[in-house]
Tab-separated table of C-alpha atoms and ligand atoms in Angstrom:
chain	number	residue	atom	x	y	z
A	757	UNK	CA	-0.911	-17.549	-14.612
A	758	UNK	CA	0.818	-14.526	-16.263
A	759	UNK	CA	4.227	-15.126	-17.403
A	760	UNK	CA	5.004	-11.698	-15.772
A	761	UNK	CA	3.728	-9.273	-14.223
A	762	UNK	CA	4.665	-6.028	-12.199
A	763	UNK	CA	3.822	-3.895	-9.236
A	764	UNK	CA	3.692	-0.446	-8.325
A	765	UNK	CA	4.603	1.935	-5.404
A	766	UNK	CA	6.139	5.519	-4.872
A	767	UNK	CA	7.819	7.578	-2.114
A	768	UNK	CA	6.381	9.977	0.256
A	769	UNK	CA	6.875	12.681	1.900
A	770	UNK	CA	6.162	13.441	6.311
A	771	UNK	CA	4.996	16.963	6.340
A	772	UNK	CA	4.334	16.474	9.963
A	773	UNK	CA	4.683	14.223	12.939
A	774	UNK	CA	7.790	11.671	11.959
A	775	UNK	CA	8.629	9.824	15.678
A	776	UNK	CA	5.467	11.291	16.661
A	777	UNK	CA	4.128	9.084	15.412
A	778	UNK	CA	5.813	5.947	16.422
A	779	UNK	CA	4.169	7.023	19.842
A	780	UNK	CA	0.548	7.041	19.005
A	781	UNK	CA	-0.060	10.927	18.127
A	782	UNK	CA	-0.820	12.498	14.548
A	783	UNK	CA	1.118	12.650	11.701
A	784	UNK	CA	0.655	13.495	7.796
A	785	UNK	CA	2.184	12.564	5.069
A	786	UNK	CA	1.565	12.476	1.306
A	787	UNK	CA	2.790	10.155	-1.936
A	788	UNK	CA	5.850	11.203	-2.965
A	789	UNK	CA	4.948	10.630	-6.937
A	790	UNK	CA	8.032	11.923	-8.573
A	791	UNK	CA	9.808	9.030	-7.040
A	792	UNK	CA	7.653	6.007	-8.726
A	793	UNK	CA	9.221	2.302	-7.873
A	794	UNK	CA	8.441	-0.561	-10.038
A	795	UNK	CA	9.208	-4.166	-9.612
A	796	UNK	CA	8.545	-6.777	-12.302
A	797	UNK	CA	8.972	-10.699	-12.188
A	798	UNK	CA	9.488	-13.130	-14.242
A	799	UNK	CA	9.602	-16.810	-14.756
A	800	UNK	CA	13.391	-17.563	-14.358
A	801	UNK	CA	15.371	-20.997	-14.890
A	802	UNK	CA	17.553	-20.316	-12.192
A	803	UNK	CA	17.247	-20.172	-8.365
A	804	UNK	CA	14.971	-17.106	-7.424
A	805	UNK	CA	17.730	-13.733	-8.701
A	806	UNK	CA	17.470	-9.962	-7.244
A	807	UNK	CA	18.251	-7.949	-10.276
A	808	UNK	CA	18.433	-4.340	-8.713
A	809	UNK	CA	21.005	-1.310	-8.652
A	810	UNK	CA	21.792	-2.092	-5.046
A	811	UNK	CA	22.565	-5.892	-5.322
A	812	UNK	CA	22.028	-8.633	-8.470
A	813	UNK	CA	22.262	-12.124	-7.809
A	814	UNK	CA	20.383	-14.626	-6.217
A	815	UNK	CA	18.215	-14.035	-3.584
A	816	UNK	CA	19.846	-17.166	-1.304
A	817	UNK	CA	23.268	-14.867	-1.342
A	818	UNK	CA	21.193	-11.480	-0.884
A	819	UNK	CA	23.491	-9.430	1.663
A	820	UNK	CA	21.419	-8.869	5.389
A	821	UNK	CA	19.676	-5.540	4.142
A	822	UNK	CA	17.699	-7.003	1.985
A	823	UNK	CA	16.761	-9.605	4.128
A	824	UNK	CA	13.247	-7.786	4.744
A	825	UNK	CA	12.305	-8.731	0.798
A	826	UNK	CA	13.569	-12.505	1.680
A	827	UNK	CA	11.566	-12.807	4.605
A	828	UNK	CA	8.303	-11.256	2.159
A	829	UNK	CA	8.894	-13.565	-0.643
A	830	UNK	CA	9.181	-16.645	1.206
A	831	UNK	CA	5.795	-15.544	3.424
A	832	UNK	CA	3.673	-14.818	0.396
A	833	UNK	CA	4.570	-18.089	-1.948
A	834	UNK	CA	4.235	-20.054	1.127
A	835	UNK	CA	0.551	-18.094	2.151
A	836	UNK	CA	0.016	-19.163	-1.742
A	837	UNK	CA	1.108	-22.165	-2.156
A	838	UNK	CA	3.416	-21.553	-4.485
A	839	UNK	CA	7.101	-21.755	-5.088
A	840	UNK	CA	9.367	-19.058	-4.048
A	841	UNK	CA	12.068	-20.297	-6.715
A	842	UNK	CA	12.712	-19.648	-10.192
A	843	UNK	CA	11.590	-16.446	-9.990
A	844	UNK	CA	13.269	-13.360	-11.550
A	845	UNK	CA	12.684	-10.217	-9.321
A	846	UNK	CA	14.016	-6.812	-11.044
A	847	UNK	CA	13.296	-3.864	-8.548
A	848	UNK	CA	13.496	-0.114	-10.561
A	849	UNK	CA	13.396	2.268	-7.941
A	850	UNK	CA	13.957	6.262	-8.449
A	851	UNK	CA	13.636	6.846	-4.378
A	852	UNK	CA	17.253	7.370	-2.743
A	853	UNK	CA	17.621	4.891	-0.428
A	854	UNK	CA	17.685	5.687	3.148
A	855	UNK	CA	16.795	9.247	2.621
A	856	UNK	CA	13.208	9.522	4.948
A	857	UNK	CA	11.348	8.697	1.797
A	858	UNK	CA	9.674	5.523	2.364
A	859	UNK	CA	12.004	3.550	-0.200
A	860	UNK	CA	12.005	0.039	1.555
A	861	UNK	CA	8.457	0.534	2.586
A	862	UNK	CA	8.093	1.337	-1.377
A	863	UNK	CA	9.477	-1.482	-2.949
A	864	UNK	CA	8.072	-3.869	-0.637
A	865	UNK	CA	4.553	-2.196	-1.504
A	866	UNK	CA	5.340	-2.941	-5.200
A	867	UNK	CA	7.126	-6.310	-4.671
A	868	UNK	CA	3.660	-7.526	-2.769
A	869	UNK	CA	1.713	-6.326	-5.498
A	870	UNK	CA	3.754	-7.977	-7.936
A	871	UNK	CA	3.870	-11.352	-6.479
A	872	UNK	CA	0.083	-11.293	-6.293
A	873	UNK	CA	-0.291	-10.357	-10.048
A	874	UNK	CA	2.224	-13.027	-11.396
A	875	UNK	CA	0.454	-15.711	-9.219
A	876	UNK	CA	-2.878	-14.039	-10.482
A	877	UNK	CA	-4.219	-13.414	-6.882
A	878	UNK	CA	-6.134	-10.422	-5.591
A	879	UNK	CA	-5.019	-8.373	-2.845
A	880	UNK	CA	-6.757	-6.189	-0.670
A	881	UNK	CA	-5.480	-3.034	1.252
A	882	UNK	CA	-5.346	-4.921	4.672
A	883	UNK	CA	-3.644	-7.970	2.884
A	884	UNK	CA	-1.005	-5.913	1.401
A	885	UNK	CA	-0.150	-3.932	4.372
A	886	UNK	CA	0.067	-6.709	6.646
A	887	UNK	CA	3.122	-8.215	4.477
A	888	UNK	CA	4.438	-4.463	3.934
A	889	UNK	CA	4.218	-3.864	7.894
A	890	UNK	CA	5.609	-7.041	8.247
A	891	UNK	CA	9.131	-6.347	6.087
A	892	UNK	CA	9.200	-2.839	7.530
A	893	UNK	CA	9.663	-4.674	10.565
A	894	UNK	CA	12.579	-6.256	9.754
A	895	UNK	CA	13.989	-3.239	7.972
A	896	UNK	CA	13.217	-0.453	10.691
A	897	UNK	CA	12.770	-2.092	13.941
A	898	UNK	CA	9.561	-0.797	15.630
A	899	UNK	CA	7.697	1.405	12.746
A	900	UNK	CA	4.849	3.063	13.297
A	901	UNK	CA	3.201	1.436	9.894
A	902	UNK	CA	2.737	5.263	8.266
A	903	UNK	CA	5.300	4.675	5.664
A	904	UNK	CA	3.533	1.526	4.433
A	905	UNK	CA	0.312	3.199	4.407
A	906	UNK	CA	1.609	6.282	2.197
A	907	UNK	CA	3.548	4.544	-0.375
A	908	UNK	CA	0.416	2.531	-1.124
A	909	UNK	CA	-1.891	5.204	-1.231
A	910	UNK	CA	-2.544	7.705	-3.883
A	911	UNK	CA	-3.706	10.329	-1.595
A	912	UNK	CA	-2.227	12.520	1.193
A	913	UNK	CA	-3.357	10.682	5.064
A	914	UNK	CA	-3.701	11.741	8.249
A	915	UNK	CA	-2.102	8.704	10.488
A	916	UNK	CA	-2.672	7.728	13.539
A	917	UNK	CA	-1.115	4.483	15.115
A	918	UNK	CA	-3.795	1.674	15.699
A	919	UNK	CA	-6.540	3.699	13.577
A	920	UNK	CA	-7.427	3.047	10.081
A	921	UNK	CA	-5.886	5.864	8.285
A	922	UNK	CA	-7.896	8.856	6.929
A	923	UNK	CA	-7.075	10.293	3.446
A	924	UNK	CA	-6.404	14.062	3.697
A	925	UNK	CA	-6.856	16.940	1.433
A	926	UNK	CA	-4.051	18.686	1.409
A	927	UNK	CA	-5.426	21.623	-1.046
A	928	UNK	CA	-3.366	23.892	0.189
A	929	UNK	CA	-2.359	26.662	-2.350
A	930	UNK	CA	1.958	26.539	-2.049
A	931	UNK	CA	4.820	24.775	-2.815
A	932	UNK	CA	6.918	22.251	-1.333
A	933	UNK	CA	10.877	21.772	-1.913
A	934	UNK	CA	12.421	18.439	-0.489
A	935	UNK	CA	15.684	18.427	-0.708
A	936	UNK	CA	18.001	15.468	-0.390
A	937	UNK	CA	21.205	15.972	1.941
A	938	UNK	CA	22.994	13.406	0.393
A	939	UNK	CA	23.543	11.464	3.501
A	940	UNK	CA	22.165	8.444	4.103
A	941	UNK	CA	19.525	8.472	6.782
A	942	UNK	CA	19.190	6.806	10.098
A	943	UNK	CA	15.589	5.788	10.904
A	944	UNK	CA	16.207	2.643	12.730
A	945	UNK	CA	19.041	4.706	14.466
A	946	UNK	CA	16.942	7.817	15.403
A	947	UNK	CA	13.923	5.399	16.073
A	948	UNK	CA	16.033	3.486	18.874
A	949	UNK	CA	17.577	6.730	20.285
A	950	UNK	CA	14.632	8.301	20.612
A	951	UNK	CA	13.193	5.240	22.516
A	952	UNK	CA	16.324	5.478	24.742
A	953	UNK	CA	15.413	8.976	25.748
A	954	UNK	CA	11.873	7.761	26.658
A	955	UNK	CA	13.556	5.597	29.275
A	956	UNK	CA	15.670	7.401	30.643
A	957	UNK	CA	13.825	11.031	30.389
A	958	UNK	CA	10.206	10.097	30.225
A	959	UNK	CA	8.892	13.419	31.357
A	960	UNK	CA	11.600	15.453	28.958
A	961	UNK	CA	10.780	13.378	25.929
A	962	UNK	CA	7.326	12.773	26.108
A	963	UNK	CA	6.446	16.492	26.457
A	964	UNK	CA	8.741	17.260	23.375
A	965	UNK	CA	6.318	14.020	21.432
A	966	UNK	CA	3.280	15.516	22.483
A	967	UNK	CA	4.558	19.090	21.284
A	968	UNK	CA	5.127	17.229	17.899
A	969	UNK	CA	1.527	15.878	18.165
A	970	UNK	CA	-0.127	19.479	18.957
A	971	UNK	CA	1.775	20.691	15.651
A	972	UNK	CA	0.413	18.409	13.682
A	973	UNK	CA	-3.119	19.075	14.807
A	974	UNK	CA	-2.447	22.584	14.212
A	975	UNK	CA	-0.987	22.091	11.101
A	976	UNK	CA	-4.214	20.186	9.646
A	977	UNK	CA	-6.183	22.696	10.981
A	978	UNK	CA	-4.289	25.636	8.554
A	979	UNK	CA	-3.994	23.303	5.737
A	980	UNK	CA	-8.035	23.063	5.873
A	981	UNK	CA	-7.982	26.556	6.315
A	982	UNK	CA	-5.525	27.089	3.620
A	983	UNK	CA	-3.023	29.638	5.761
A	984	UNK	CA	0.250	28.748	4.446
A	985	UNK	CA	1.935	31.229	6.491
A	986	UNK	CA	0.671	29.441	9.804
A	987	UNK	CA	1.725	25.841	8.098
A	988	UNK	CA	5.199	27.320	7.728
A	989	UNK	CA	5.812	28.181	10.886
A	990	UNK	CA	4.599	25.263	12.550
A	991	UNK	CA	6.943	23.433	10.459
A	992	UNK	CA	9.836	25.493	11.640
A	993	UNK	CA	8.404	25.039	14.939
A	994	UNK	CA	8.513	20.896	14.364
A	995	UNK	CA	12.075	21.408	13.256
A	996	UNK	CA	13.111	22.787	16.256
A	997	UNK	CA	11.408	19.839	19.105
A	998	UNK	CA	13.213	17.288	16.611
A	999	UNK	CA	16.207	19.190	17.089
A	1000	UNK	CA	16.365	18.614	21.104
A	1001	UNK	CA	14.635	15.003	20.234
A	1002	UNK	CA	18.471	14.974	18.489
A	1003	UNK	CA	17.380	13.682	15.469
A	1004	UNK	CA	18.619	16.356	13.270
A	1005	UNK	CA	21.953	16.893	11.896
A	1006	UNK	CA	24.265	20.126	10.783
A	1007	UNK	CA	23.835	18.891	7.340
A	1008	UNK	CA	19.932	19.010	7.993
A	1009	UNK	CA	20.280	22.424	9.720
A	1010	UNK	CA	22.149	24.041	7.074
A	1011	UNK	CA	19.967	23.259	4.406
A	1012	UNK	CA	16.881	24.270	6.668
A	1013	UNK	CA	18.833	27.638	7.561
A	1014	UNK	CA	19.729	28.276	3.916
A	1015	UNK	CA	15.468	27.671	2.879
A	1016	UNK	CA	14.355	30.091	5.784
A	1017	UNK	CA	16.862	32.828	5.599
A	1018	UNK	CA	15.747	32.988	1.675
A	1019	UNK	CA	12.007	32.929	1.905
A	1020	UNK	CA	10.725	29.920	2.754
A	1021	UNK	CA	7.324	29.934	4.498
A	1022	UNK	CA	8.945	27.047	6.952
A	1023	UNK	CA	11.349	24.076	6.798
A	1024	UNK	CA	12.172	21.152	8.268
A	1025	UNK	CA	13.554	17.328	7.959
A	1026	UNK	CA	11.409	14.417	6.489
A	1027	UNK	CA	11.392	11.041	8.069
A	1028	UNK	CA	13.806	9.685	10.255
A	1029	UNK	CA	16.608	12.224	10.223
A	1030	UNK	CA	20.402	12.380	10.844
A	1031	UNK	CA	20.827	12.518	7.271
A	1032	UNK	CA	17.796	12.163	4.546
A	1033	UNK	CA	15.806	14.631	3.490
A	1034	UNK	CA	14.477	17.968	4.193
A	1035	UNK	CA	11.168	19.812	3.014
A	1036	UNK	CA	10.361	23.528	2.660
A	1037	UNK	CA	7.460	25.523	2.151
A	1038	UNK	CA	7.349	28.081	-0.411
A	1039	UNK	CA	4.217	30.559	-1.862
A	1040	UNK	CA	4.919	30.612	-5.524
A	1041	UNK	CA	6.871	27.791	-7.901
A	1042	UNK	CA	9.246	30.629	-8.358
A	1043	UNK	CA	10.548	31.276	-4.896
A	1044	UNK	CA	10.459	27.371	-4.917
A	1045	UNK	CA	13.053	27.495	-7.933
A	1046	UNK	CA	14.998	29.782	-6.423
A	1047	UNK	CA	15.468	28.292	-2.761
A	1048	UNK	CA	16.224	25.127	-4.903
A	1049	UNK	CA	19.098	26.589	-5.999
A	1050	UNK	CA	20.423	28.080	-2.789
A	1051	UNK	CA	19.847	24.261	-1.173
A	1052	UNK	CA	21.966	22.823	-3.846
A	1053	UNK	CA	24.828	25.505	-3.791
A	1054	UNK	CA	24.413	24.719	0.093
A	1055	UNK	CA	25.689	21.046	-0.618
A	1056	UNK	CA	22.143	19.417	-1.674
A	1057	UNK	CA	22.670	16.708	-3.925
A	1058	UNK	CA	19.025	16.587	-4.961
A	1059	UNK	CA	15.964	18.866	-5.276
A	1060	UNK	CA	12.183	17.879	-6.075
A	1061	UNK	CA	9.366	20.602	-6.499
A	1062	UNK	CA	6.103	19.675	-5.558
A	1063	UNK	CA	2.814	21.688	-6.139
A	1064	UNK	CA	0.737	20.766	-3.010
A	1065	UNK	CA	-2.754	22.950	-3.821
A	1066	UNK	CA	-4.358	22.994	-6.882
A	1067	UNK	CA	-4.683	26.162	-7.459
A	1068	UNK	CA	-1.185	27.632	-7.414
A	1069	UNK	CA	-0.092	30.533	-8.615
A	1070	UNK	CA	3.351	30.556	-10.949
B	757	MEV	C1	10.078	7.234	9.135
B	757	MEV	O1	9.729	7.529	7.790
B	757	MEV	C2	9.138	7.891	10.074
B	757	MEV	C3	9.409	7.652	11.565
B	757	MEV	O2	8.374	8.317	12.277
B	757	MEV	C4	9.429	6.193	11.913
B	757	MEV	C5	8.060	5.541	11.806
B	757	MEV	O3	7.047	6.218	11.829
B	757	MEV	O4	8.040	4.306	11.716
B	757	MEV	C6	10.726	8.271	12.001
């Protein structure tokens, strides 16, 4: 057995479908790898320790959020008959918590795979995303399993609920800004609420969920097609049936205003909502730049550029 060993994972990014999705239509999404997560473990003389930016101490004093990571550390050394103490667990992760970016989906991801290097066991895909369902659980409520799916994968998907997810080109020549609003997210919030609407409007919320769906569908069809200028506006369009799912924000909003009234092919929020992040198309890595700027004189704390196709133009 290793003395240590460590594990792997990353963000990601919804272009399409987020609550969608919880509800059995379409969504994709894509790794997120300028936000990498690593956790590493080693042997430890003490009682099992968390040694992370959010909380460091021992895992028996953890506060309630990180419960989820309890729960997954006690399940695996008990599935491996192995001893959940004297373990040190130090979690590095660049993803901004609660910001629609997969980050507790993430480090659970890499937490799984570390636990099954230092006890020198292989994992396979369904293995690891039964335990990373399983936390997500406990973090988010009722997920739809798409964030533990991305932030394992190393290619873009195209998710839906209950199927085996399909990797997904997403050769599309363009940019992509996501931009962090600097408030924390709300996913188990937004997820509930939106459940609550599907009681007591069925008709009203179900229509606006299977207008999400019909966007996506769209959207894969002009990503395969490579017509950016479609993709943008069905993102805009997404933007707007999350708006009267109420799962945007004025922060949100502003920052998607600010992106569209200075170029942007489209724009919308990422992930849960209320807070979190937002993406943006752009054609070139210079409009890109320069819509970065306007987010983050618009009150963005963060900006990431992403080159989706492969052949992009400067
Ligand atoms: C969260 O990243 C995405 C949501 O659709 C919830 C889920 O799919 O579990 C809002």
């Amino acid at each position: 057995m290793p003395d240590k060993a460590t594990g792997i994972a990353h963000g990601k990014i919804i272009l399409m479908g987020e609550h969608a999705v919880v509800y059995g239509e379409p969504a994709i999404a894509f790794p997120f790898m300028a936000t990498p997560v690593e956790v590493k473990i080693e042997k430890a003389a003490t009682p099992t320790q968390i040694i992370s930016s959010y909380y460091q101490g021992p895992l028996y004093e953890a506060p309630r959020s990180l419960n989820n990571l309890g729960v997954l550390i006690q399940t695996i050394c008990k599935d491996l008959n192995q001893s959940s103490d004297h373990l040190s667990i130090t979690i590095t992760s660049s993803i901004p918590a609660e910001r629609g970016m997969g980050s507790s989906a993430a480090v659970a991801t890499a937490l799984v795979r570390a636990l099954f290097a230092y006890y020198d066991e292989s994992l396979n895909t369904s293995q690891l995303l039964k335990y990373v369902d399983l936390s997500e659980k406990i973090a988010h409520g009722d997920p739809s399993g798409i964030d533990a799916r991305v932030t394992s994968s190393d290619v873009p998907i195209f998710y839906q609920k209950g199927s085996v997810f399909e990797p997904f080109t997403l050769n599309i020549s363009g940019y992509l800004i996501a931009s962090d609003t600097g408030l924390q997210g709300q996913t188990r919030q937004t997820v509930e609420d939106v459940a609550e609407q599907v009681k007591c409007s069925p008709d009203q919320t179900l229509t606006l969920i299977k207008r999400l769906g019909q966007l996506t569908l769209q959207a894969k069809e002009a990503i395969e097609k490579n017509q950016k200028v479609t993709l943008g506006h069905l993102m805009t369009q997404a933007h707007e049936v999350l708006q009267q799912l109420h799962v945007s924000n004025d922060r949100l909003d502003r920052l998607v205003d600010t992106a569209l009234s200075h170029g942007a092919l489209g724009a919308k929020l990422t992930g849960g909502g209320r807070g979190g992040c937002m993406i943006a198309l752009t054609r070139t890595k210079k409009e890109a730049e320069f819509i970065s700027n306007k987010l983050m004189e618009q009150g963005a704390v963060n900006t990431w550029i992403h080159a989706l196709g492969a052949d992009n133009e400067e």
